[in-house]
Short mmCIF file of C-alpha atoms in Angstrom, two decimals:
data_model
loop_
_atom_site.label_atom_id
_atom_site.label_comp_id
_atom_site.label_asym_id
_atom_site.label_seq_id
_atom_site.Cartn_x
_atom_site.Cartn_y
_atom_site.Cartn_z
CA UNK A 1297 -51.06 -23.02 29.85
CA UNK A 1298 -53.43 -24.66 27.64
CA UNK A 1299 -57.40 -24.10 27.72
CA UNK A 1300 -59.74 -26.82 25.92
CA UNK A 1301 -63.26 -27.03 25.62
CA UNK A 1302 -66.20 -29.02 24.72
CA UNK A 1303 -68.79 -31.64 24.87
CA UNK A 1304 -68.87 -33.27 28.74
CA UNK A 1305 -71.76 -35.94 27.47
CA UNK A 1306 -75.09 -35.29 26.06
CA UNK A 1307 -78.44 -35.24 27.94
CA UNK A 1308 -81.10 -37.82 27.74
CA UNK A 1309 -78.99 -40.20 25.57
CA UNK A 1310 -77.65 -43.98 26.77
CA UNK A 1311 -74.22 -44.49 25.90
CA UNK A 1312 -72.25 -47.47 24.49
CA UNK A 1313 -71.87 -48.91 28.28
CA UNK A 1314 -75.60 -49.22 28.36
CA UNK A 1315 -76.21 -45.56 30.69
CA UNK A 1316 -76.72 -42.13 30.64
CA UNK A 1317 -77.48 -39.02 32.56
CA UNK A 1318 -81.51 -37.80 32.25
CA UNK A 1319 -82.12 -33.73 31.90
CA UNK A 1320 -83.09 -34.41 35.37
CA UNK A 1321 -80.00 -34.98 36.37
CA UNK A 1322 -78.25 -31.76 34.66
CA UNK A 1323 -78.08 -29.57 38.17
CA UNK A 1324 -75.86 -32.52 39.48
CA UNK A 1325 -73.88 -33.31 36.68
CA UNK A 1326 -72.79 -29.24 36.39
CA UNK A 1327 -72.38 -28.41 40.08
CA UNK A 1328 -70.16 -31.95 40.56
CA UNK A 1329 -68.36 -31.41 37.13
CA UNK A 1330 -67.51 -27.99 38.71
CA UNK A 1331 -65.67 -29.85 41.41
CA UNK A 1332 -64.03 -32.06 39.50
CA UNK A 1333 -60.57 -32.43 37.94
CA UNK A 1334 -58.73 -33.35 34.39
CA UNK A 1335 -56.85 -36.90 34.71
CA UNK A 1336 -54.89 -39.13 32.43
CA UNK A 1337 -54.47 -42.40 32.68
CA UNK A 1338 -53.09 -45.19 31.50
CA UNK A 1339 -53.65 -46.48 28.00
CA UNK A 1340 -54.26 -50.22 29.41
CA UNK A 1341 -56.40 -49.13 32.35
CA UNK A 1342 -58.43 -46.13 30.79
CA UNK A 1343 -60.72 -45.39 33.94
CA UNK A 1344 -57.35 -47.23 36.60
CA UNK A 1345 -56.48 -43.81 37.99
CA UNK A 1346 -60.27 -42.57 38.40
CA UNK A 1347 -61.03 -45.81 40.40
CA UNK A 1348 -58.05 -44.83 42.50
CA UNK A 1349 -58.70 -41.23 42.85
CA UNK A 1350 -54.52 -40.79 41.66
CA UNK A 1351 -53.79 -37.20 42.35
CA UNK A 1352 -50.66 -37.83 39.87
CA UNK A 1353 -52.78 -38.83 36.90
CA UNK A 1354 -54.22 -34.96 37.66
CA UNK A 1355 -53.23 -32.47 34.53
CA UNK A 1356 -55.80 -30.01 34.64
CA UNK A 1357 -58.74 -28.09 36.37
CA UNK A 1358 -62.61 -27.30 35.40
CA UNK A 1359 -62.73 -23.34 34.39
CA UNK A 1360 -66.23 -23.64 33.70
CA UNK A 1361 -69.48 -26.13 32.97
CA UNK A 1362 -72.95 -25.19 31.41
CA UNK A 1363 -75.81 -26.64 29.57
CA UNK A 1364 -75.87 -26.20 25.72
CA UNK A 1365 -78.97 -26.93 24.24
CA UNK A 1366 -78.80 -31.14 25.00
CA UNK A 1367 -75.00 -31.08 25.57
CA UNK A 1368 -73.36 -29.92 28.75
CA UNK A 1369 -70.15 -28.42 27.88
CA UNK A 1370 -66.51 -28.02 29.65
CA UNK A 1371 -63.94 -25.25 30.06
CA UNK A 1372 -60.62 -26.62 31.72
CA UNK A 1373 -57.35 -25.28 31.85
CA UNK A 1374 -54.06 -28.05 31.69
CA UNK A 1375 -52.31 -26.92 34.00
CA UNK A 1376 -49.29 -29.82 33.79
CA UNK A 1377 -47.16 -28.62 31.14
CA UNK A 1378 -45.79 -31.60 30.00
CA UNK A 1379 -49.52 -32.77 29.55
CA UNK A 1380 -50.29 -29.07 27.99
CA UNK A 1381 -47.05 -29.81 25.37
CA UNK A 1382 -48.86 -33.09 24.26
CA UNK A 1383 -52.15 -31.68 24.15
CA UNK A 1384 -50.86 -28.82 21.49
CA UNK A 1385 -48.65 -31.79 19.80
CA UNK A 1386 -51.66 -33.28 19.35
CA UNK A 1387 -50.28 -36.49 20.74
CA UNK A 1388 -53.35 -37.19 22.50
CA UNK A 1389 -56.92 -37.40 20.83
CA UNK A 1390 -59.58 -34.78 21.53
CA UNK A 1391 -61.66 -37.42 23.45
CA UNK A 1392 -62.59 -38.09 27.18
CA UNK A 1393 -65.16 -39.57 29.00
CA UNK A 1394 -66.87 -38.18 32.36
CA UNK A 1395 -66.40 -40.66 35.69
CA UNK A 1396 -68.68 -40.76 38.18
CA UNK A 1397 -70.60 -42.41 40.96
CA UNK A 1398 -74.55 -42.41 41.18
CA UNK A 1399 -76.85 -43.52 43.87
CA UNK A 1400 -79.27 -45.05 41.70
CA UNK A 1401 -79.38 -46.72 38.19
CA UNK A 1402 -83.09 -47.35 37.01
CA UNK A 1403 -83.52 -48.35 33.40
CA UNK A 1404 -79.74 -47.38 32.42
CA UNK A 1405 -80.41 -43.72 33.47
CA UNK A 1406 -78.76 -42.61 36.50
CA UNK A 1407 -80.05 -40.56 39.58
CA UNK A 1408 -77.90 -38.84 42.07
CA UNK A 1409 -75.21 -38.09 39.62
CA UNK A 1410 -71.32 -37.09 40.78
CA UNK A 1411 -69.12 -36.46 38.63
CA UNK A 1412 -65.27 -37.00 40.07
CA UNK A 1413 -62.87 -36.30 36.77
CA UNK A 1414 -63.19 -35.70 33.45
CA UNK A 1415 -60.26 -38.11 31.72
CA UNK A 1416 -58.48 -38.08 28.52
CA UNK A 1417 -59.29 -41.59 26.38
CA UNK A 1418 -58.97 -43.18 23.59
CA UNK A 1419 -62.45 -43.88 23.30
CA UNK A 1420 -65.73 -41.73 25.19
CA UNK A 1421 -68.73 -43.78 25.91
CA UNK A 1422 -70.54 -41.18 24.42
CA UNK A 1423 -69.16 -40.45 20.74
CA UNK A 1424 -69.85 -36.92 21.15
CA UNK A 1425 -67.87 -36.19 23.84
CA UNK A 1426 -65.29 -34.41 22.31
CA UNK A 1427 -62.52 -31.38 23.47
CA UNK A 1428 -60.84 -28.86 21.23
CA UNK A 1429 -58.20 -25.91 22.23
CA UNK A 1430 -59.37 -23.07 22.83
CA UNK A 1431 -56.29 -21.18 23.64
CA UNK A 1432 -52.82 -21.33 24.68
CA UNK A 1433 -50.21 -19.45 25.31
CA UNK A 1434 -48.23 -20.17 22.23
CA UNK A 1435 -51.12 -18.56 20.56
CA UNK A 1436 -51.88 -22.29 18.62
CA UNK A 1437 -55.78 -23.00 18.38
CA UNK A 1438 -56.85 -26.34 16.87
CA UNK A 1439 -59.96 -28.75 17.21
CA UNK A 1440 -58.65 -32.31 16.18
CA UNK A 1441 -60.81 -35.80 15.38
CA UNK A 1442 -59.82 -39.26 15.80
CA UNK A 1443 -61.39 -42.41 15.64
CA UNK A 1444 -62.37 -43.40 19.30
CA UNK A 1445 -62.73 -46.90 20.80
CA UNK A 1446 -64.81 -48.74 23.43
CA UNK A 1447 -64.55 -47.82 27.47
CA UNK A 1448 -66.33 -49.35 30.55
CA UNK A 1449 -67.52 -46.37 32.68
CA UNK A 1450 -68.20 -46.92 36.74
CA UNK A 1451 -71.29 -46.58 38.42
CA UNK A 1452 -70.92 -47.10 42.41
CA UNK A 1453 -72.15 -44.96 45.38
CA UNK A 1454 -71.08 -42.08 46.59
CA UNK A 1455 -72.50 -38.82 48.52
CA UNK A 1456 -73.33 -36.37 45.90
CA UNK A 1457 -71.01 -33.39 46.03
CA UNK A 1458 -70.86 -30.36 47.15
CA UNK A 1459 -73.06 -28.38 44.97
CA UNK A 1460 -72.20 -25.40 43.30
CA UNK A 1461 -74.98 -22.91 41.97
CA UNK A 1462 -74.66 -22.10 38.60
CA UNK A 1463 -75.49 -18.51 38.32
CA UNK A 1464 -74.14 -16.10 36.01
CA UNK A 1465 -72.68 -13.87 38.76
CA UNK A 1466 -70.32 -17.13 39.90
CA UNK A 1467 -69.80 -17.64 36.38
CA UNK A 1468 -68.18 -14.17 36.40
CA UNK A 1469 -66.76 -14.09 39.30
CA UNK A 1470 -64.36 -17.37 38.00
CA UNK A 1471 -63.54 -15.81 35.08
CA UNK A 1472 -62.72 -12.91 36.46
CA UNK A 1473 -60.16 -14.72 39.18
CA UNK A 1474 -59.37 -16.96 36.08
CA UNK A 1475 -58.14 -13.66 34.43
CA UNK A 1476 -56.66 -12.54 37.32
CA UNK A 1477 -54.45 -15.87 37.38
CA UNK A 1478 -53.66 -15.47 33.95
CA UNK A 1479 -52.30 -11.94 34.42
CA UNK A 1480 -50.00 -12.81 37.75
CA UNK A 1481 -48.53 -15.59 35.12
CA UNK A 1482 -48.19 -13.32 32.95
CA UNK A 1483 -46.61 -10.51 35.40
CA UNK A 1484 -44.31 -13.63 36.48
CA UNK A 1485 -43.06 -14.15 33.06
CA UNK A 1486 -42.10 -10.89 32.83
CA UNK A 1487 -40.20 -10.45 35.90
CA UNK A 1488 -38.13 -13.90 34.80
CA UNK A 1489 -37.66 -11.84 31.44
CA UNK A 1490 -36.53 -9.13 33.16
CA UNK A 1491 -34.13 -11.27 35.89
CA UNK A 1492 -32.85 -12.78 32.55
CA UNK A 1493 -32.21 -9.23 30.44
CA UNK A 1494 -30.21 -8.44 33.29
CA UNK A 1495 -28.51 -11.70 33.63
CA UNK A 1496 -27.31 -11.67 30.34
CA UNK A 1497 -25.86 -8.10 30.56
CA UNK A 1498 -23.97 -9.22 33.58
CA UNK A 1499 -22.81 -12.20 31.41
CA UNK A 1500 -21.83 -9.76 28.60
CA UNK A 1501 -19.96 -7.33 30.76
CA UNK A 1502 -17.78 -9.96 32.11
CA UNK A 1503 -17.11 -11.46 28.68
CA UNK A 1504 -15.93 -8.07 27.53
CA UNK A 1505 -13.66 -8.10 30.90
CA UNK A 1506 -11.88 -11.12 29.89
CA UNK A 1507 -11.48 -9.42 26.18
CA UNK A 1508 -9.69 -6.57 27.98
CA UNK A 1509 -7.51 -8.77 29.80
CA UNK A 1510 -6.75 -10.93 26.91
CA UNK A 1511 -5.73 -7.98 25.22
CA UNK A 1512 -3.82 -6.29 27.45
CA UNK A 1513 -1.79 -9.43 27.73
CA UNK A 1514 -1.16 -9.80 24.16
CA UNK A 1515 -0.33 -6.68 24.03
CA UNK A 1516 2.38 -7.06 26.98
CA UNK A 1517 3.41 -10.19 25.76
CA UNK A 1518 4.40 -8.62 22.47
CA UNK A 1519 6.39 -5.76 24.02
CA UNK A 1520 8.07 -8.20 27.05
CA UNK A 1521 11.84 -9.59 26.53
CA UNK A 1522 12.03 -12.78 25.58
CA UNK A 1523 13.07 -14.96 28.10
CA UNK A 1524 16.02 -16.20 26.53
CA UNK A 1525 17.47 -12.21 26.96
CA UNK A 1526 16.13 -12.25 30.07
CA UNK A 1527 18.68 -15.33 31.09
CA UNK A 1528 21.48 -13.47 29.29
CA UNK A 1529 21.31 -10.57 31.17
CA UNK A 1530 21.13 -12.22 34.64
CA UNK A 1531 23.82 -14.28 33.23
CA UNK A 1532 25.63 -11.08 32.21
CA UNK A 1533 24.83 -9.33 35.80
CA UNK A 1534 26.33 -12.20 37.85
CA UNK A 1535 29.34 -12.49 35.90
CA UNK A 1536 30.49 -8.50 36.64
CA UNK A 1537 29.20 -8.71 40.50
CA UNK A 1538 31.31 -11.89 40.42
CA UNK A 1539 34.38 -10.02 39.07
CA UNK A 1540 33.92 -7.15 40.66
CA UNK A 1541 33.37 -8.58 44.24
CA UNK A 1542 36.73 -11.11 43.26
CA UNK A 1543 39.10 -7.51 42.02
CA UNK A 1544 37.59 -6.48 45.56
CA UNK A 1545 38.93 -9.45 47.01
CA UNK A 1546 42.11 -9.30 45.41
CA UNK A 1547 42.55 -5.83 46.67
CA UNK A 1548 42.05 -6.35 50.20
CA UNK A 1549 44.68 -9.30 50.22
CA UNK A 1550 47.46 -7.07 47.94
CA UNK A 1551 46.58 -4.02 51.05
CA UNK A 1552 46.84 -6.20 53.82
CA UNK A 1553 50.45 -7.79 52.60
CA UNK A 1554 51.52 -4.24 51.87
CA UNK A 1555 50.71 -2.70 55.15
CA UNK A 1556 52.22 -5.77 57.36
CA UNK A 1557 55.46 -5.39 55.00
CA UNK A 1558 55.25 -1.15 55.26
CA UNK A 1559 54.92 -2.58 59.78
CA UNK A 1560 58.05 -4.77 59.43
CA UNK A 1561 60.06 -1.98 57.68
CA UNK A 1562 58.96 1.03 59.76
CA UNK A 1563 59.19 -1.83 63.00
CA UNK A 1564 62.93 -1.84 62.01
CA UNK A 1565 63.07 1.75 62.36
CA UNK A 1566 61.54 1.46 65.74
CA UNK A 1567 58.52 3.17 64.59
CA UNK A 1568 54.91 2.13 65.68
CA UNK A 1569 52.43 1.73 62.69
CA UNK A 1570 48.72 2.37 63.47
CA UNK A 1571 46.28 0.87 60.69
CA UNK A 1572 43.68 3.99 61.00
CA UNK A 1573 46.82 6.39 60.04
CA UNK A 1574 47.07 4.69 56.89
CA UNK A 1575 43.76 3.42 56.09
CA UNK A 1576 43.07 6.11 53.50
CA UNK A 1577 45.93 4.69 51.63
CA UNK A 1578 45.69 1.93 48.54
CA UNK A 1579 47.10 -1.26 48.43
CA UNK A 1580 49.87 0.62 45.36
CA UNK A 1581 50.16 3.62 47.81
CA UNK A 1582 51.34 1.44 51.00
CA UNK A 1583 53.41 -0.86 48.78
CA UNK A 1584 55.60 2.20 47.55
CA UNK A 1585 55.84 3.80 51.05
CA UNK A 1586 56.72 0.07 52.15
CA UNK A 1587 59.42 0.07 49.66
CA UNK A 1588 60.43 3.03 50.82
CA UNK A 1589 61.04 2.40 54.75
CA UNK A 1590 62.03 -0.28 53.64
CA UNK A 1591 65.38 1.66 51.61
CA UNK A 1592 66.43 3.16 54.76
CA UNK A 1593 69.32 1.24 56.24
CA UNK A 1594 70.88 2.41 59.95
CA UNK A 1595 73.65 0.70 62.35
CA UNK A 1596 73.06 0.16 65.87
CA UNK A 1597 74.54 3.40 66.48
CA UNK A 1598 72.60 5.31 64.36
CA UNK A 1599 70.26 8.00 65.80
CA UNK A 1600 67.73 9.89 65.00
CA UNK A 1601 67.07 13.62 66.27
CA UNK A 1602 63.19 13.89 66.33
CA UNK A 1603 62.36 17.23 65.77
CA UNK A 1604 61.33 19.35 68.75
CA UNK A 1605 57.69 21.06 69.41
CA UNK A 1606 58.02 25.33 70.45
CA UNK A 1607 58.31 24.01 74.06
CA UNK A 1608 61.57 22.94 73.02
CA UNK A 1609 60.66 18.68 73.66
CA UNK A 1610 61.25 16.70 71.69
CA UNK A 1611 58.08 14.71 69.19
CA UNK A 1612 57.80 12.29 66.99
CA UNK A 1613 56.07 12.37 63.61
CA UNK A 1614 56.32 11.12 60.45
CA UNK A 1615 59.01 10.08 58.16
CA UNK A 1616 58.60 11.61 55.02
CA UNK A 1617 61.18 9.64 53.04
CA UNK A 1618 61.81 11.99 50.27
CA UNK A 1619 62.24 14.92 52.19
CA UNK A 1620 63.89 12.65 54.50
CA UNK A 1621 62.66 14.50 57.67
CA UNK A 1622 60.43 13.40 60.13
CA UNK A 1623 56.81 15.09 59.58
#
């Protein structure tokens, strides 16, 4: 937000495009200036976006518009901030020029004033119409000069404005609403500064997040096996489950030839061999009892008393072949 002020046009004084505005004509000029708006336009049509009525060449409001003395003076507040960042750059001289319509121009002086804009130019018809800052948010205040050139103003007809009485009470009451604006901007400001405080401590939280994390993994990565031991020890693993599951396999096949060698030699004997008698046995165990059986030699007419149970029948057990009874 940038506020400038100054000189409108003087009273009672023809300007360089041969016309001016009488004292009688000050009650039109202030209500219609009221009404009116800031504009910009381009440098090689000065007036082109008045004539037009371009509400994009718009950069600013009126505040404010009284009679000085001879001079009728302007408050307005740019309200375009690109235009407000050139006016505190200085970039563009502190000159406009009033545009207008009038029903009437007698003599060079005009009657039924309107003012439409007030626009920024390189050159004012009337050499005193000048603008300064009068404040701006940045705090910058600065009233510049610059040599001004010629510009062709517009007279055509138009219905007078609306017109705006210019008591002190109004007066007032817009600068008390303009105050009121000022503080909502100001309230709004804060709130974004506030949005953004806590924005930021979000963003700093998280940051110190991911320095935990990082840490932690360095720290893990530092204490971890290398992967190369890792390897070595699966490597290692494999190779004893291998051998052990291979010994395993080698044992089932030595147990399984012993027992059907301990079945041929107890077979001979005309003795049945269950499996689940002997299961409890190892593959060394049921080679040596196979060996065994496998000692004892009959004839055909050998025979064997089985041993007989209290009821006086006769049972069958177990050879025992070293105490070379049946069990």
């Amino acid at each position: 937000m940038v506020i400038i002020e100054g000189t409108a046009f003087p009273l009672d004084k023809i300007n360089k495009n041969g016309w001016g505005v009488p004292a009688s004509e000050a009650e039109n000029a202030i209500s219609s200036l009221k009404n009116s708006v800031i504009r910009v336009c381009p440098r090689d049509a000065p007036h082109g976006c008045d004539f037009s009525e371009d509400p994009k060449a718009e950069i600013g409001r009126i505040l404010d518009v009284w009679k000085e003395g001879k001079d009728v003076k302007i408050r307005a507040d740019i309200t375009d901030s690109i235009a407000s960042q050139k006016v505190e750059d200085g970039t563009w001289p502190n000159t406009w020029s009033v545009y207008g319509h009038s029903q009437k121009l007698i003599d060079g002086w005009v009657e039924g004033f309107a003012a439409r804009s007030m626009t920024l130019v390189l050159d004012p018809a009337w050499e005193d119409a000048k603008w300064g800052v009068a404040a701006s948010e940045s705090g910058g205040y600065a009233v510049r000069t610059i040599q001004s050139f010629s510009l062709i103003a517009s007279q055509a007809g138009d219905p007078v404005a609306e017109e705006n009485n210019n008591s002190p009470e109004e007066k007032i009451e817009q600068l008390e609403k303009t105050v009121a604006d000022r503080d909502k901007e100001i309230e709004d400001l804060k709130k974004n500064s506030s949005n953004l405080t806590a924005a930021n401590e979000k963003l700093d939280k998280k940051v110190k997040d991911l320095e935990k994390i990082v840490a932690s993994h360095e720290k893990n990565k530092a204490t971890s096996v290398p992967m190369e031991k890792v390897q070595e020890l699966i490597e290692t693993k494999a190779n004893e489950i291998a051998a052990s599951a291979i010994d395993k396999h080698k044992e089932d096949l030595r147990r399984s030839t012993a027992f059907e060698k301990l079945s041929a030699a107890r077979k001979e004997l005309d003795l049945e061999t269950k499996a689940d008698d002997y299961q409890h046995l190892t593959a060394a165990d049921l080679e040596k009892l196979a060996d065994e059986f496998g000692g004892i030699k009959v004839t055909a007419g050998t025979k064997f008393q089985y041993p007989a149970d209290e009821s006086g029948k006769s049972r069958t057990g177990v050879y025992n072949p070293v105490s070379g009874v049946f069990e």
